[in-house]
Each structure stands twice: as structure tokens, then as C-alpha cells.
Amino acid sequence: MIQRFGRPGLLGTIARTAVISGTATAVSNRVQRHDMQRQMEAEQQYAAPAPPPPTPQAAAPAAGTDRVAQLTQLAELKAQGVLSEEEFATEKARILNS
């Protein structure tokens, strides 16, 4: 075979263009993946944490339940002899009127 010197032939030019194009594509894809990864890390780092769930508040006892508890306690005090009949009647009226 005869060896040529000088400019490459058509096949050599096509091969060189394919290598350059493939290398450029590989580098471009790598840069895009690296940028995307850095962006995701930054978003995760600066993302606001989720707000804590609201604390459940205890329901206020119903007025009727509170009155019943007070009357029960009042009856126990009367049964123990701490309150007289008049004191019991006065306190009972106060609780029922409130």
C-alpha cells in the first residue's frame, strides 16, 4: 500500500469528527449531571422544614359536668359533717345559679 502524507482522507476526517463529537457529548452530559446534583443538594439544604403539627387542645369540660362535680363534692362534705344544712343549701343554690 502506498502511504500518503499531508491531509487526511475522507474516512480519516469522518473518524476524527466522530471522536470529537462523542467526547464533547460525554463532557456536556457529565457537566449537566454535576450541575443538577449540586442544585438538588442546595435545594435540600435550604428547604424549609415542614411546620410541626398543631398541638391538640383539650376540650373544655361542659358546664353541666362541672356543676355535677361541684354538687357531688358538696354532698360529700355534708355527709362528712363539715357543712351544715344551711351552708349546704346556700352553696347548692350558688352552684346552680352560676
C-alpha positions as a Python dict, from the first residue, in 0.01 Angstrom:
ca = {
    (1, 'M'): (0, 0, 0),
    (2, 'I'): (110, 347, -72),
    (3, 'Q'): (145, 574, 227),
    (4, 'R'): (7, 926, 195),
    (5, 'F'): (143, 1233, 359),
    (6, 'G'): (-44, 1555, 413),
    (7, 'R'): (-415, 1599, 463),
    (8, 'P'): (-622, 1303, 582),
    (9, 'G'): (-866, 1139, 350),
    (10, 'L'): (-1242, 1141, 375),
    (11, 'L'): (-1255, 841, 609),
    (12, 'G'): (-997, 994, 845),
    (13, 'T'): (-1190, 1322, 860),
    (14, 'I'): (-1515, 1141, 941),
    (15, 'A'): (-1343, 936, 1213),
    (16, 'R'): (-1185, 1245, 1371),
    (17, 'T'): (-1519, 1431, 1365),
    (18, 'A'): (-1694, 1134, 1532),
    (19, 'V'): (-1434, 1119, 1811),
    (20, 'I'): (-1453, 1493, 1877),
    (21, 'S'): (-1834, 1489, 1873),
    (22, 'G'): (-1854, 1191, 2108),
    (23, 'T'): (-1608, 1346, 2351),
    (24, 'A'): (-1796, 1677, 2352),
    (25, 'T'): (-2128, 1500, 2416),
    (26, 'A'): (-1983, 1296, 2703),
    (27, 'V'): (-1832, 1604, 2867),
    (28, 'S'): (-2153, 1803, 2825),
    (29, 'N'): (-2364, 1527, 2983),
    (30, 'R'): (-2122, 1497, 3275),
    (31, 'V'): (-2136, 1874, 3339),
    (32, 'Q'): (-2517, 1872, 3328),
    (33, 'R'): (-2538, 1581, 3577),
    (34, 'H'): (-2292, 1754, 3809),
    (35, 'D'): (-2487, 2082, 3797),
    (36, 'M'): (-2817, 1903, 3857),
    (37, 'Q'): (-2673, 1719, 4156),
    (38, 'R'): (-2538, 2042, 4309),
    (39, 'Q'): (-2873, 2214, 4256),
    (40, 'M'): (-3063, 1930, 4426),
    (41, 'E'): (-2824, 1937, 4724),
    (42, 'A'): (-2868, 2313, 4757),
    (43, 'E'): (-3248, 2281, 4746),
    (44, 'Q'): (-3242, 2014, 5015),
    (45, 'Q'): (-3009, 2218, 5233),
    (46, 'Y'): (-3214, 2537, 5214),
    (47, 'A'): (-3559, 2379, 5204),
    (48, 'A'): (-3777, 2498, 5490),
    (49, 'P'): (-3859, 2221, 5734),
    (50, 'A'): (-4220, 2114, 5750),
    (51, 'P'): (-4416, 2302, 6015),
    (52, 'P'): (-4488, 2098, 6327),
    (53, 'P'): (-4838, 1958, 6355),
    (54, 'P'): (-5072, 2169, 6564),
    (55, 'T'): (-5099, 2063, 6924),
    (56, 'P'): (-5442, 1931, 7010),
    (57, 'Q'): (-5616, 2136, 7274),
    (58, 'A'): (-5804, 1966, 7548),
    (59, 'A'): (-6176, 2019, 7525),
    (60, 'A'): (-6315, 2237, 7798),
    (61, 'P'): (-6538, 2043, 8036),
    (62, 'A'): (-6904, 2108, 7988),
    (63, 'A'): (-7065, 2340, 8241),
    (64, 'G'): (-7311, 2066, 8340),
    (65, 'T'): (-7031, 1822, 8418),
    (66, 'D'): (-6851, 2083, 8627),
    (67, 'R'): (-7167, 2159, 8824),
    (68, 'V'): (-7229, 1791, 8885),
    (69, 'A'): (-6875, 1750, 9019),
    (70, 'Q'): (-6916, 2051, 9247),
    (71, 'L'): (-7252, 1926, 9375),
    (72, 'T'): (-7107, 1580, 9437),
    (73, 'Q'): (-6818, 1728, 9633),
    (74, 'L'): (-7062, 1947, 9827),
    (75, 'A'): (-7276, 1642, 9914),
    (76, 'E'): (-6967, 1455, 10035),
    (77, 'L'): (-6873, 1746, 10260),
    (78, 'K'): (-7227, 1749, 10404),
    (79, 'A'): (-7217, 1372, 10459),
    (80, 'Q'): (-6886, 1407, 10645),
    (81, 'G'): (-7042, 1670, 10871),
    (82, 'V'): (-6820, 1955, 10750),
    (83, 'L'): (-7116, 2158, 10621),
    (84, 'S'): (-7443, 2228, 10799),
    (85, 'E'): (-7779, 2202, 10625),
    (86, 'E'): (-7796, 2581, 10578),
    (87, 'E'): (-7442, 2602, 10436),
    (88, 'F'): (-7520, 2314, 10203),
    (89, 'A'): (-7838, 2484, 10076),
    (90, 'T'): (-7659, 2817, 10026),
    (91, 'E'): (-7369, 2664, 9832),
    (92, 'K'): (-7604, 2443, 9631),
    (93, 'A'): (-7807, 2749, 9525),
    (94, 'R'): (-7487, 2936, 9435),
    (95, 'I'): (-7363, 2648, 9216),
    (96, 'L'): (-7697, 2603, 9041),
    (97, 'N'): (-7737, 2978, 8973),
    (98, 'S'): (-7388, 3024, 8829),
}
